[in-house]
Amino acid sequence: MSDTMQGQPADGAQLINAAVDAFKARERDDAAYLLAKAIQMNPPLGGKWGSVSRMAATIGEVSLALEAARRQIQAQPTAENHLAYAQLLMQNGRADEAARQAAALLRQRPNDPAVLHFLATCQVQLGDHATAEANLRRAIALPTVALGAENAWHVIADIKKFAPGDPDIAQMEALLERIGTSEAHRQNRTVLLYALGKALDDAGETDRAFACFDEAARLQKIDSTFNAERNKAFVDAVVKGYDRAFIDSLPKSEEHSERPIFVLGLPRSGTTLVEQILVSHSQVADGAEANLFRPAAMAIPGYTPEEVRAAFSRPDGATLPTRIAKAYLHLADERFGKGVRFVDKTLNQTQYLGLIRQVLPGAKLIWLRRHPAGIAWSCYRTRFARGVDWTRSMADIAAYFRGQDRLHAHWSAVLGDDLLTVPYEALVDDPETWMRRIIAHAGLEWEDGVRDFHKTERAVTTASFAQVRKPMYASSKEAWKRYEDKLKPFFDAYGAG
């Protein structure tokens, strides 16, 4: 990679423009190199450092993204830029530092609801629920919050167990009435419906709880981009063409690292529980929905056999698997620490498991399976911020599940013993047996401390943050049965496939 433009030394702004061009051309490594050189030159970009930070974060370069965010603060030391920096820290596994940044900002702006909410979110991830709830209630009490209190209520609902007659339920109901049903406040209403539904579910009011979840899903469905036919066509292509012969015909990766442990499966299927079990082992540093593989493999525009074959047929295709692997492990170093073992449980990696195996043949693979009704109900009642559009209708959930069932059967046949399937119900019924199998499959020696996985202190960012801080319990297995009659549209659609 040259640092000159048309025969002249490049300045920082030119390098950033060249990085943008490399990004558009899906040349991740070139974009990262150019951004690093530009940041080193420190051109006077002012507020444009924020764009540099976002681009670096998109390609997984955490250190570059954070440095660019710091430059933005130096140029424009606003509360918004400080908060953006803290959010970037939290998104990349640095919850402790994010909380310290938010606490410092709160001392300057004690009545800023955005800062209070963000600090509380950090505290929830770190397990300090009492302090988080106190900060959220401070935000709700601010006169400037008005209709914006629904976000605070949503977090409170996640961390609190409600009883019948709880006065918080009445407060949420009153706020819901004030929000109304206008399009302008649709997102506010959606968030609060999820919070109120959870509270009513805790209180045993299943009919009213379901009505809240159902309305929230319908309101979110308006913005959904999930297409069941397109999803089926993708699964058809993978099942038909991504077999062992196809894999064997592709270039081989020279990177055989066993550092990554991929935990696969649908959201709410027990993946966070297995992640917590694994990171409770002394040889596993941490885990997260890190989303590192997609930026590492951005040279490959799609994951059907045809698209993968086209990428590997380029003039530089023979070395592409190794280059993707090295990029992925570099990004893992950025996120988890250099050279450590880690858990990657990013959603949707079942879609390109064959490519993962091609690029990282030494990685360990674990797939969680759970009764479909349990996952369907848990997904339908959960507010996913982005990227899980198929959770917003019973028919879409059923269509997506049918595709995942086919992918699991396919990859199980293709990968054989390389893929460990863990039934969630069996795990909670017989944890000792299954925890030992999980640890052994990861290539680790058993440690008795793994049994106390719920005592492992770490930031947990998914919707399962509360469950993994408790000992193993089986009550969640059949929580869906209280809503069995309401799930009939799912059962009808799932069975019709």
Short mmCIF file of C-alpha atoms in Angstrom, two decimals:
data_model
loop_
_atom_site.label_atom_id
_atom_site.label_comp_id
_atom_site.label_asym_id
_atom_site.label_seq_id
_atom_site.Cartn_x
_atom_site.Cartn_y
_atom_site.Cartn_z
CA MET A 1 0.00 0.00 0.00
CA SER A 2 1.48 3.31 -1.11
CA ASP A 3 1.33 6.49 0.97
CA THR A 4 1.53 8.71 -2.12
CA MET A 5 -1.18 10.12 -4.31
CA GLN A 6 -0.30 10.71 -7.98
CA GLY A 7 3.42 10.75 -7.17
CA GLN A 8 3.14 13.23 -4.28
CA PRO A 9 3.15 12.45 -0.55
CA ALA A 10 -0.42 12.10 0.65
CA ASP A 11 -1.78 14.28 3.43
CA GLY A 12 -4.13 12.96 6.11
CA ALA A 13 -7.33 14.09 4.42
CA GLN A 14 -6.31 12.42 1.16
CA LEU A 15 -5.55 9.20 3.00
CA ILE A 16 -8.99 9.25 4.58
CA ASN A 17 -10.60 9.74 1.17
CA ALA A 18 -8.55 6.82 -0.12
CA ALA A 19 -9.73 4.76 2.88
CA VAL A 20 -13.32 5.54 1.95
CA ASP A 21 -12.62 4.33 -1.60
CA ALA A 22 -11.04 1.13 -0.26
CA PHE A 23 -14.04 0.58 2.00
CA LYS A 24 -16.43 0.96 -0.94
CA ALA A 25 -14.31 -1.55 -2.86
CA ARG A 26 -14.65 -3.98 0.09
CA GLU A 27 -10.90 -3.89 0.72
CA ARG A 28 -11.01 -3.93 4.51
CA ASP A 29 -7.30 -4.29 5.19
CA ASP A 30 -6.42 -1.42 2.85
CA ALA A 31 -9.04 0.80 4.47
CA ALA A 32 -7.67 0.00 7.92
CA TYR A 33 -4.08 0.72 6.84
CA LEU A 34 -5.03 4.07 5.33
CA LEU A 35 -7.07 5.11 8.36
CA ALA A 36 -4.17 4.24 10.66
CA LYS A 37 -1.75 6.35 8.59
CA ALA A 38 -4.21 9.24 8.48
CA ILE A 39 -4.77 9.19 12.23
CA GLN A 40 -1.01 9.10 12.75
CA MET A 41 -0.69 12.28 10.65
CA ASN A 42 -3.46 13.96 12.69
CA PRO A 43 -4.94 16.29 10.07
CA PRO A 44 -7.18 19.15 11.30
CA LEU A 45 -10.53 17.46 10.59
CA GLY A 46 -12.55 19.02 13.43
CA GLY A 47 -15.98 17.41 13.72
CA LYS A 48 -15.24 15.09 10.79
CA TRP A 49 -13.24 12.91 13.18
CA GLY A 50 -16.60 11.46 14.16
CA SER A 51 -17.07 10.05 10.66
CA VAL A 52 -13.56 8.57 10.77
CA SER A 53 -14.40 6.94 14.10
CA ARG A 54 -17.61 5.43 12.76
CA MET A 55 -15.86 4.06 9.68
CA ALA A 56 -13.09 2.49 11.77
CA ALA A 57 -15.70 0.92 14.04
CA THR A 58 -17.58 -0.48 11.05
CA ILE A 59 -14.51 -2.41 9.89
CA GLY A 60 -13.81 -3.59 13.46
CA GLU A 61 -10.75 -1.43 14.19
CA VAL A 62 -11.55 -0.57 17.79
CA SER A 63 -8.29 1.21 18.65
CA LEU A 64 -8.53 3.43 15.58
CA ALA A 65 -12.20 4.17 16.24
CA LEU A 66 -11.51 5.18 19.84
CA GLU A 67 -8.54 7.35 18.89
CA ALA A 68 -10.59 9.15 16.24
CA ALA A 69 -13.38 9.67 18.79
CA ARG A 70 -10.85 11.21 21.17
CA ARG A 71 -9.69 13.55 18.39
CA GLN A 72 -13.28 14.57 17.85
CA ILE A 73 -13.60 15.45 21.54
CA GLN A 74 -10.41 17.51 21.35
CA ALA A 75 -11.81 19.42 18.39
CA GLN A 76 -15.35 19.73 19.76
CA PRO A 77 -15.57 18.92 23.50
CA THR A 78 -19.37 18.74 23.58
CA ALA A 79 -21.41 16.47 25.86
CA GLU A 80 -22.70 14.66 22.77
CA ASN A 81 -19.18 13.80 21.64
CA HIS A 82 -18.17 12.66 25.12
CA LEU A 83 -21.26 10.46 25.22
CA ALA A 84 -20.54 9.05 21.75
CA TYR A 85 -17.06 8.08 22.95
CA ALA A 86 -18.49 6.38 26.03
CA GLN A 87 -21.02 4.50 23.88
CA LEU A 88 -18.22 3.30 21.60
CA LEU A 89 -16.35 2.00 24.65
CA MET A 90 -19.40 0.07 25.82
CA GLN A 91 -20.15 -1.36 22.38
CA ASN A 92 -16.64 -2.78 22.24
CA GLY A 93 -16.49 -4.54 25.58
CA ARG A 94 -15.09 -1.72 27.72
CA ALA A 95 -18.08 -1.28 30.04
CA ASP A 96 -16.01 -0.29 33.09
CA GLU A 97 -14.31 2.57 31.25
CA ALA A 98 -17.61 3.56 29.62
CA ALA A 99 -19.21 3.80 33.07
CA ARG A 100 -16.34 5.95 34.34
CA GLN A 101 -16.69 8.28 31.36
CA ALA A 102 -20.46 8.52 31.89
CA ALA A 103 -20.05 9.18 35.63
CA ALA A 104 -17.60 12.00 34.91
CA LEU A 105 -20.01 13.49 32.38
CA LEU A 106 -22.88 13.20 34.83
CA ARG A 107 -20.97 15.27 37.37
CA GLN A 108 -20.91 18.04 34.78
CA ARG A 109 -24.52 17.49 33.66
CA PRO A 110 -26.39 16.01 36.66
CA ASN A 111 -29.82 16.48 35.07
CA ASP A 112 -29.07 15.17 31.59
CA PRO A 113 -31.49 12.24 30.99
CA ALA A 114 -29.35 10.81 28.17
CA VAL A 115 -26.31 10.61 30.43
CA LEU A 116 -28.33 9.14 33.30
CA HIS A 117 -29.80 6.52 30.98
CA PHE A 118 -26.45 5.59 29.47
CA LEU A 119 -24.76 5.31 32.86
CA ALA A 120 -27.60 3.10 34.07
CA THR A 121 -27.21 0.89 31.00
CA CYS A 122 -23.52 0.43 31.81
CA GLN A 123 -24.39 -0.41 35.42
CA VAL A 124 -26.94 -3.00 34.29
CA GLN A 125 -24.33 -4.70 32.10
CA LEU A 126 -21.93 -4.73 35.04
CA GLY A 127 -24.56 -6.22 37.36
CA ASP A 128 -25.15 -3.15 39.58
CA HIS A 129 -28.92 -3.16 39.19
CA ALA A 130 -29.78 -1.17 42.30
CA THR A 131 -27.69 1.84 41.31
CA ALA A 132 -28.91 1.56 37.73
CA GLU A 133 -32.53 1.63 38.84
CA ALA A 134 -31.90 4.66 41.03
CA ASN A 135 -30.39 6.56 38.09
CA LEU A 136 -33.25 5.56 35.81
CA ARG A 137 -35.80 6.80 38.31
CA ARG A 138 -33.87 10.08 38.53
CA ALA A 139 -34.24 10.39 34.77
CA ILE A 140 -37.96 9.60 34.86
CA ALA A 141 -38.50 12.28 37.52
CA LEU A 142 -36.91 15.04 35.43
CA PRO A 143 -39.50 17.49 34.10
CA THR A 144 -37.65 17.66 30.78
CA VAL A 145 -38.09 13.94 30.08
CA ALA A 146 -41.85 13.99 29.48
CA LEU A 147 -42.67 11.35 26.86
CA GLY A 148 -39.06 10.15 26.71
CA ALA A 149 -39.33 8.16 29.95
CA GLU A 150 -40.23 4.97 28.07
CA ASN A 151 -36.57 4.06 27.55
CA ALA A 152 -35.88 4.23 31.27
CA TRP A 153 -38.98 2.16 32.01
CA HIS A 154 -37.84 -0.44 29.51
CA VAL A 155 -34.54 -0.96 31.35
CA ILE A 156 -36.28 -0.98 34.75
CA ALA A 157 -38.67 -3.64 33.47
CA ASP A 158 -35.73 -5.79 32.40
CA ILE A 159 -34.09 -5.74 35.82
CA LYS A 160 -37.14 -5.74 38.11
CA LYS A 161 -39.64 -8.40 39.15
CA PHE A 162 -43.14 -6.92 39.35
CA ALA A 163 -45.92 -8.03 41.69
CA PRO A 164 -49.69 -7.58 41.25
CA GLY A 165 -50.69 -4.02 42.06
CA ASP A 166 -47.18 -2.63 41.65
CA PRO A 167 -47.53 1.18 41.38
CA ASP A 168 -44.94 1.20 38.57
CA ILE A 169 -47.47 -0.57 36.36
CA ALA A 170 -49.98 2.25 36.89
CA GLN A 171 -47.28 4.82 36.06
CA MET A 172 -46.45 3.05 32.80
CA GLU A 173 -50.12 2.76 31.89
CA ALA A 174 -50.60 6.49 32.48
CA LEU A 175 -47.56 7.29 30.33
CA LEU A 176 -48.84 5.01 27.58
CA GLU A 177 -52.12 6.92 27.53
CA ARG A 178 -50.26 10.24 27.28
CA ILE A 179 -48.11 8.95 24.43
CA GLY A 180 -51.20 8.02 22.46
CA THR A 181 -51.26 6.30 19.09
CA SER A 182 -49.99 8.93 16.67
CA GLU A 183 -47.35 8.02 14.09
CA ALA A 184 -45.09 10.72 15.54
CA HIS A 185 -44.86 8.80 18.82
CA ARG A 186 -44.96 5.25 17.42
CA GLN A 187 -41.44 4.39 18.58
CA ASN A 188 -42.11 5.80 22.07
CA ARG A 189 -45.24 3.69 22.33
CA THR A 190 -43.48 0.57 21.05
CA VAL A 191 -40.72 0.74 23.66
CA LEU A 192 -43.17 1.30 26.51
CA LEU A 193 -45.42 -1.55 25.37
CA TYR A 194 -42.54 -4.00 25.73
CA ALA A 195 -41.81 -2.67 29.23
CA LEU A 196 -45.44 -2.78 30.32
CA GLY A 197 -45.92 -6.23 28.82
CA LYS A 198 -43.02 -7.58 30.86
CA ALA A 199 -44.40 -6.02 34.05
CA LEU A 200 -47.88 -7.45 33.44
CA ASP A 201 -46.38 -10.87 32.68
CA ASP A 202 -44.55 -10.79 36.02
CA ALA A 203 -47.83 -9.84 37.71
CA GLY A 204 -49.62 -12.82 36.16
CA GLU A 205 -51.87 -10.78 33.83
CA THR A 206 -51.16 -12.86 30.76
CA ASP A 207 -53.98 -11.56 28.54
CA ARG A 208 -53.02 -7.93 29.04
CA ALA A 209 -49.31 -8.77 28.77
CA PHE A 210 -49.82 -10.51 25.43
CA ALA A 211 -51.87 -7.59 24.14
CA CYS A 212 -48.91 -5.28 24.87
CA PHE A 213 -46.36 -7.55 23.18
CA ASP A 214 -48.65 -8.13 20.22
CA GLU A 215 -49.25 -4.42 19.62
CA ALA A 216 -45.53 -3.68 20.01
CA ALA A 217 -44.65 -6.32 17.42
CA ARG A 218 -47.22 -4.94 14.97
CA LEU A 219 -45.85 -1.43 15.41
CA GLN A 220 -42.29 -2.63 14.79
CA LYS A 221 -43.37 -4.74 11.83
CA ILE A 222 -44.04 -1.51 9.92
CA ASP A 223 -40.27 -1.00 9.59
CA SER A 224 -39.34 -4.64 9.07
CA THR A 225 -37.16 -5.61 6.12
CA PHE A 226 -37.42 -9.38 6.62
CA ASN A 227 -38.52 -11.23 3.49
CA ALA A 228 -39.49 -14.85 4.07
CA GLU A 229 -39.18 -15.84 0.41
CA ARG A 230 -35.73 -14.29 0.08
CA ASN A 231 -34.63 -16.04 3.29
CA LYS A 232 -35.93 -19.37 1.98
CA ALA A 233 -34.10 -18.89 -1.32
CA PHE A 234 -30.85 -18.29 0.56
CA VAL A 235 -31.30 -21.43 2.68
CA ASP A 236 -32.19 -23.42 -0.48
CA ALA A 237 -28.93 -22.31 -2.11
CA VAL A 238 -26.82 -23.21 0.93
CA VAL A 239 -28.41 -26.62 1.48
CA LYS A 240 -28.18 -27.50 -2.20
CA GLY A 241 -24.66 -26.28 -2.92
CA TYR A 242 -22.60 -25.91 0.25
CA ASP A 243 -21.72 -29.57 0.74
CA ARG A 244 -18.43 -31.24 1.64
CA ALA A 245 -17.38 -31.50 -2.00
CA PHE A 246 -17.90 -27.77 -2.46
CA ILE A 247 -15.92 -26.97 0.70
CA ASP A 248 -13.08 -29.30 -0.37
CA SER A 249 -12.91 -27.57 -3.75
CA LEU A 250 -12.21 -24.14 -2.24
CA PRO A 251 -8.79 -22.71 -1.33
CA LYS A 252 -7.62 -23.73 2.12
CA SER A 253 -6.78 -21.43 5.00
CA GLU A 254 -3.31 -21.69 6.48
CA GLU A 255 -4.56 -20.30 9.80
CA HIS A 256 -5.49 -23.10 12.23
CA SER A 257 -5.98 -21.13 15.42
CA GLU A 258 -8.18 -22.76 18.07
CA ARG A 259 -8.73 -19.44 19.84
CA PRO A 260 -12.31 -18.77 18.65
CA ILE A 261 -15.21 -20.71 20.13
CA PHE A 262 -18.31 -20.02 18.05
CA VAL A 263 -21.59 -20.39 19.93
CA LEU A 264 -24.42 -20.56 17.41
CA GLY A 265 -28.17 -20.64 17.61
CA LEU A 266 -31.30 -18.57 17.64
CA PRO A 267 -31.58 -15.66 20.07
CA ARG A 268 -33.08 -16.70 23.42
CA SER A 269 -32.03 -20.34 22.84
CA GLY A 270 -29.42 -20.43 25.62
CA THR A 271 -26.41 -19.05 23.76
CA THR A 272 -25.62 -16.45 26.44
CA LEU A 273 -25.80 -19.17 29.11
CA VAL A 274 -23.25 -21.30 27.23
CA GLU A 275 -21.09 -18.23 26.65
CA GLN A 276 -21.12 -17.56 30.40
CA ILE A 277 -20.20 -21.19 31.14
CA LEU A 278 -17.24 -21.02 28.76
CA VAL A 279 -15.89 -17.67 29.96
CA SER A 280 -16.00 -18.99 33.52
CA HIS A 281 -13.09 -21.23 32.51
CA SER A 282 -9.69 -19.76 33.33
CA GLN A 283 -8.43 -20.24 29.75
CA VAL A 284 -11.26 -18.27 28.10
CA ALA A 285 -10.91 -14.51 28.37
CA ASP A 286 -14.36 -13.26 27.42
CA GLY A 287 -17.19 -13.50 24.93
CA ALA A 288 -19.70 -11.32 23.13
CA GLU A 289 -21.90 -10.81 20.10
CA ALA A 290 -18.80 -9.20 18.67
CA ASN A 291 -19.69 -9.20 14.96
CA LEU A 292 -16.07 -9.57 13.87
CA PHE A 293 -16.32 -12.14 11.10
CA ARG A 294 -18.46 -10.10 8.72
CA PRO A 295 -16.11 -7.11 8.62
CA ALA A 296 -13.12 -9.45 8.37
CA ALA A 297 -14.77 -11.17 5.40
CA MET A 298 -16.18 -8.06 3.75
CA ALA A 299 -14.31 -8.92 0.55
CA ILE A 300 -17.02 -11.57 0.09
CA PRO A 301 -20.26 -9.73 -0.70
CA GLY A 302 -22.62 -12.63 0.03
CA TYR A 303 -22.68 -16.14 1.49
CA THR A 304 -24.38 -18.33 -1.09
CA PRO A 305 -22.12 -20.97 -2.69
CA GLU A 306 -22.14 -18.98 -5.93
CA GLU A 307 -20.99 -15.77 -4.20
CA VAL A 308 -18.32 -17.54 -2.18
CA ARG A 309 -17.03 -19.35 -5.28
CA ALA A 310 -16.82 -16.06 -7.18
CA ALA A 311 -14.81 -14.41 -4.39
CA PHE A 312 -12.37 -17.33 -4.16
CA SER A 313 -11.97 -17.40 -7.95
CA ARG A 314 -10.44 -13.94 -8.09
CA PRO A 315 -6.72 -13.67 -8.97
CA ASP A 316 -5.90 -13.33 -5.26
CA GLY A 317 -8.49 -15.92 -4.21
CA ALA A 318 -6.03 -18.61 -3.17
CA THR A 319 -4.82 -16.53 -0.24
CA LEU A 320 -8.20 -15.01 0.63
CA PRO A 321 -9.19 -17.55 3.36
CA THR A 322 -5.92 -16.97 5.20
CA ARG A 323 -6.17 -13.20 4.88
CA ILE A 324 -9.73 -13.23 6.25
CA ALA A 325 -8.62 -15.44 9.13
CA LYS A 326 -5.74 -13.14 10.03
CA ALA A 327 -8.03 -10.11 9.85
CA TYR A 328 -10.57 -11.83 12.09
CA LEU A 329 -7.97 -12.78 14.69
CA HIS A 330 -6.55 -9.24 14.59
CA LEU A 331 -10.03 -7.85 15.29
CA ALA A 332 -10.41 -10.39 18.08
CA ASP A 333 -7.15 -9.10 19.58
CA GLU A 334 -8.64 -5.60 19.44
CA ARG A 335 -11.81 -6.73 21.21
CA PHE A 336 -10.71 -9.42 23.66
CA GLY A 337 -6.94 -9.05 24.11
CA LYS A 338 -3.96 -10.38 22.21
CA GLY A 339 -3.66 -14.12 21.80
CA VAL A 340 -6.46 -15.16 24.19
CA ARG A 341 -9.25 -17.68 23.69
CA PHE A 342 -12.71 -16.14 23.40
CA VAL A 343 -16.37 -16.85 22.62
CA ASP A 344 -18.02 -15.37 19.55
CA LYS A 345 -21.81 -15.69 19.70
CA THR A 346 -22.79 -13.16 17.05
CA LEU A 347 -26.32 -13.71 15.78
CA ASN A 348 -26.88 -15.10 12.27
CA GLN A 349 -23.52 -16.86 11.98
CA THR A 350 -25.46 -20.04 11.19
CA GLN A 351 -26.00 -18.45 7.77
CA TYR A 352 -22.31 -18.65 6.86
CA LEU A 353 -21.01 -21.45 9.03
CA GLY A 354 -19.39 -23.15 6.03
CA LEU A 355 -17.32 -20.06 5.33
CA ILE A 356 -16.32 -19.82 9.00
CA ARG A 357 -15.12 -23.43 8.89
CA GLN A 358 -13.24 -22.74 5.64
CA VAL A 359 -11.48 -19.69 7.04
CA LEU A 360 -10.92 -20.91 10.61
CA PRO A 361 -10.70 -24.72 10.47
CA GLY A 362 -9.36 -24.90 14.03
CA ALA A 363 -12.28 -23.00 15.59
CA LYS A 364 -14.68 -24.83 17.90
CA LEU A 365 -18.38 -24.87 16.98
CA ILE A 366 -21.32 -25.24 19.39
CA TRP A 367 -24.99 -24.90 18.36
CA LEU A 368 -27.81 -24.39 20.87
CA ARG A 369 -31.22 -25.90 20.16
CA ARG A 370 -34.37 -25.29 22.17
CA HIS A 371 -38.08 -26.12 21.91
CA PRO A 372 -39.29 -23.83 19.11
CA ALA A 373 -42.26 -22.56 21.10
CA GLY A 374 -39.98 -21.45 23.91
CA ILE A 375 -37.78 -19.46 21.54
CA ALA A 376 -40.73 -18.12 19.56
CA TRP A 377 -42.44 -16.73 22.63
CA SER A 378 -39.23 -15.35 24.11
CA CYS A 379 -38.35 -13.61 20.83
CA TYR A 380 -41.85 -12.24 20.32
CA ARG A 381 -41.82 -10.59 23.74
CA THR A 382 -38.29 -9.18 23.42
CA ARG A 383 -37.48 -5.80 21.93
CA PHE A 384 -34.47 -6.28 19.67
CA ALA A 385 -32.87 -3.00 18.79
CA ARG A 386 -31.88 -3.93 15.25
CA GLY A 387 -31.14 -6.77 12.87
CA VAL A 388 -33.74 -9.30 14.05
CA ASP A 389 -36.72 -8.17 12.00
CA TRP A 390 -38.14 -11.68 11.72
CA THR A 391 -39.28 -11.52 15.38
CA ARG A 392 -42.11 -9.09 14.61
CA SER A 393 -44.79 -11.51 13.47
CA MET A 394 -45.66 -15.11 14.28
CA ALA A 395 -45.57 -16.03 10.59
CA ASP A 396 -42.10 -14.53 10.11
CA ILE A 397 -40.79 -16.30 13.22
CA ALA A 398 -42.09 -19.61 11.88
CA ALA A 399 -40.54 -19.01 8.45
CA TYR A 400 -37.18 -18.10 9.93
CA PHE A 401 -37.23 -21.12 12.27
CA ARG A 402 -37.90 -23.49 9.39
CA GLY A 403 -34.84 -22.11 7.64
CA GLN A 404 -32.71 -22.50 10.77
CA ASP A 405 -33.93 -26.08 11.24
CA ARG A 406 -32.79 -26.88 7.71
CA LEU A 407 -29.43 -25.15 8.22
CA HIS A 408 -28.83 -27.07 11.45
CA ALA A 409 -29.60 -30.39 9.79
CA HIS A 410 -27.39 -29.47 6.83
CA TRP A 411 -24.35 -28.28 8.79
CA SER A 412 -24.66 -31.21 11.20
CA ALA A 413 -24.41 -33.60 8.26
CA VAL A 414 -21.57 -31.70 6.57
CA LEU A 415 -19.47 -30.98 9.67
CA GLY A 416 -20.18 -34.10 11.70
CA ASP A 417 -18.49 -34.22 15.10
CA ASP A 418 -16.87 -30.85 14.52
CA LEU A 419 -20.22 -29.33 15.50
CA LEU A 420 -21.59 -29.98 19.00
CA THR A 421 -25.36 -29.60 19.32
CA VAL A 422 -26.52 -28.69 22.84
CA PRO A 423 -30.24 -29.09 23.62
CA TYR A 424 -31.16 -26.27 26.01
CA GLU A 425 -33.68 -28.36 27.94
CA ALA A 426 -31.11 -31.13 28.46
CA LEU A 427 -28.55 -28.57 29.63
CA VAL A 428 -30.79 -27.17 32.36
CA ASP A 429 -32.02 -30.64 33.38
CA ASP A 430 -28.54 -32.19 33.57
CA PRO A 431 -26.08 -29.28 33.76
CA GLU A 432 -23.10 -31.28 35.00
CA THR A 433 -23.12 -33.65 32.03
CA TRP A 434 -23.62 -30.96 29.43
CA MET A 435 -21.20 -28.45 30.92
CA ARG A 436 -18.50 -31.13 30.81
CA ARG A 437 -19.35 -31.88 27.16
CA ILE A 438 -19.20 -28.21 26.26
CA ILE A 439 -15.85 -27.69 27.97
CA ALA A 440 -14.40 -30.84 26.39
CA HIS A 441 -15.63 -29.89 22.91
CA ALA A 442 -13.90 -26.53 23.30
CA GLY A 443 -10.64 -28.44 23.87
CA LEU A 444 -10.39 -27.41 27.53
CA GLU A 445 -9.66 -29.34 30.70
CA TRP A 446 -12.53 -29.45 33.18
CA GLU A 447 -12.43 -26.94 36.06
CA ASP A 448 -14.82 -27.24 39.01
CA GLY A 449 -15.23 -23.47 39.06
CA VAL A 450 -17.21 -23.67 35.82
CA ARG A 451 -20.16 -24.92 37.87
CA ASP A 452 -20.35 -21.47 39.49
CA PHE A 453 -20.62 -19.69 36.14
CA HIS A 454 -23.22 -17.32 37.59
CA LYS A 455 -20.57 -15.85 39.90
CA THR A 456 -18.28 -14.83 37.05
CA GLU A 457 -18.09 -11.04 37.00
CA ARG A 458 -18.21 -9.56 33.52
CA ALA A 459 -20.31 -7.21 31.43
CA VAL A 460 -23.26 -8.98 29.78
CA THR A 461 -24.81 -7.05 26.91
CA THR A 462 -27.64 -9.29 25.72
CA ALA A 463 -31.23 -9.57 26.89
CA SER A 464 -30.19 -12.57 29.03
CA PHE A 465 -28.02 -10.49 31.39
CA ALA A 466 -30.20 -11.28 34.43
CA GLN A 467 -30.50 -15.04 33.85
CA VAL A 468 -26.77 -15.75 33.54
CA ARG A 469 -26.15 -14.23 36.96
CA LYS A 470 -28.31 -16.91 38.57
CA PRO A 471 -27.59 -20.60 39.14
CA MET A 472 -29.00 -22.98 36.52
CA TYR A 473 -32.78 -23.17 36.74
CA ALA A 474 -35.38 -25.03 34.68
CA SER A 475 -38.47 -22.85 35.12
CA SER A 476 -37.82 -20.93 31.90
CA LYS A 477 -38.21 -24.10 29.83
CA GLU A 478 -41.99 -24.00 29.94
CA ALA A 479 -42.71 -20.30 30.44
CA TRP A 480 -44.28 -20.26 26.98
CA LYS A 481 -47.04 -22.66 28.03
CA ARG A 482 -48.91 -19.86 29.80
CA TYR A 483 -49.33 -18.35 26.34
CA GLU A 484 -49.86 -21.56 24.40
CA ASP A 485 -53.28 -20.53 23.07
CA LYS A 486 -51.89 -17.16 21.93
CA LEU A 487 -49.12 -18.91 19.99
CA LYS A 488 -51.51 -20.77 17.70
CA PRO A 489 -50.61 -18.59 14.66
CA PHE A 490 -46.96 -19.59 15.18
CA PHE A 491 -47.77 -23.31 15.52
CA ASP A 492 -50.00 -23.19 12.44
CA ALA A 493 -47.36 -21.42 10.32
CA TYR A 494 -44.43 -23.48 11.62
CA GLY A 495 -46.24 -26.76 11.01
CA ALA A 496 -47.36 -25.65 7.55
CA GLY A 497 -43.76 -25.55 6.37
#
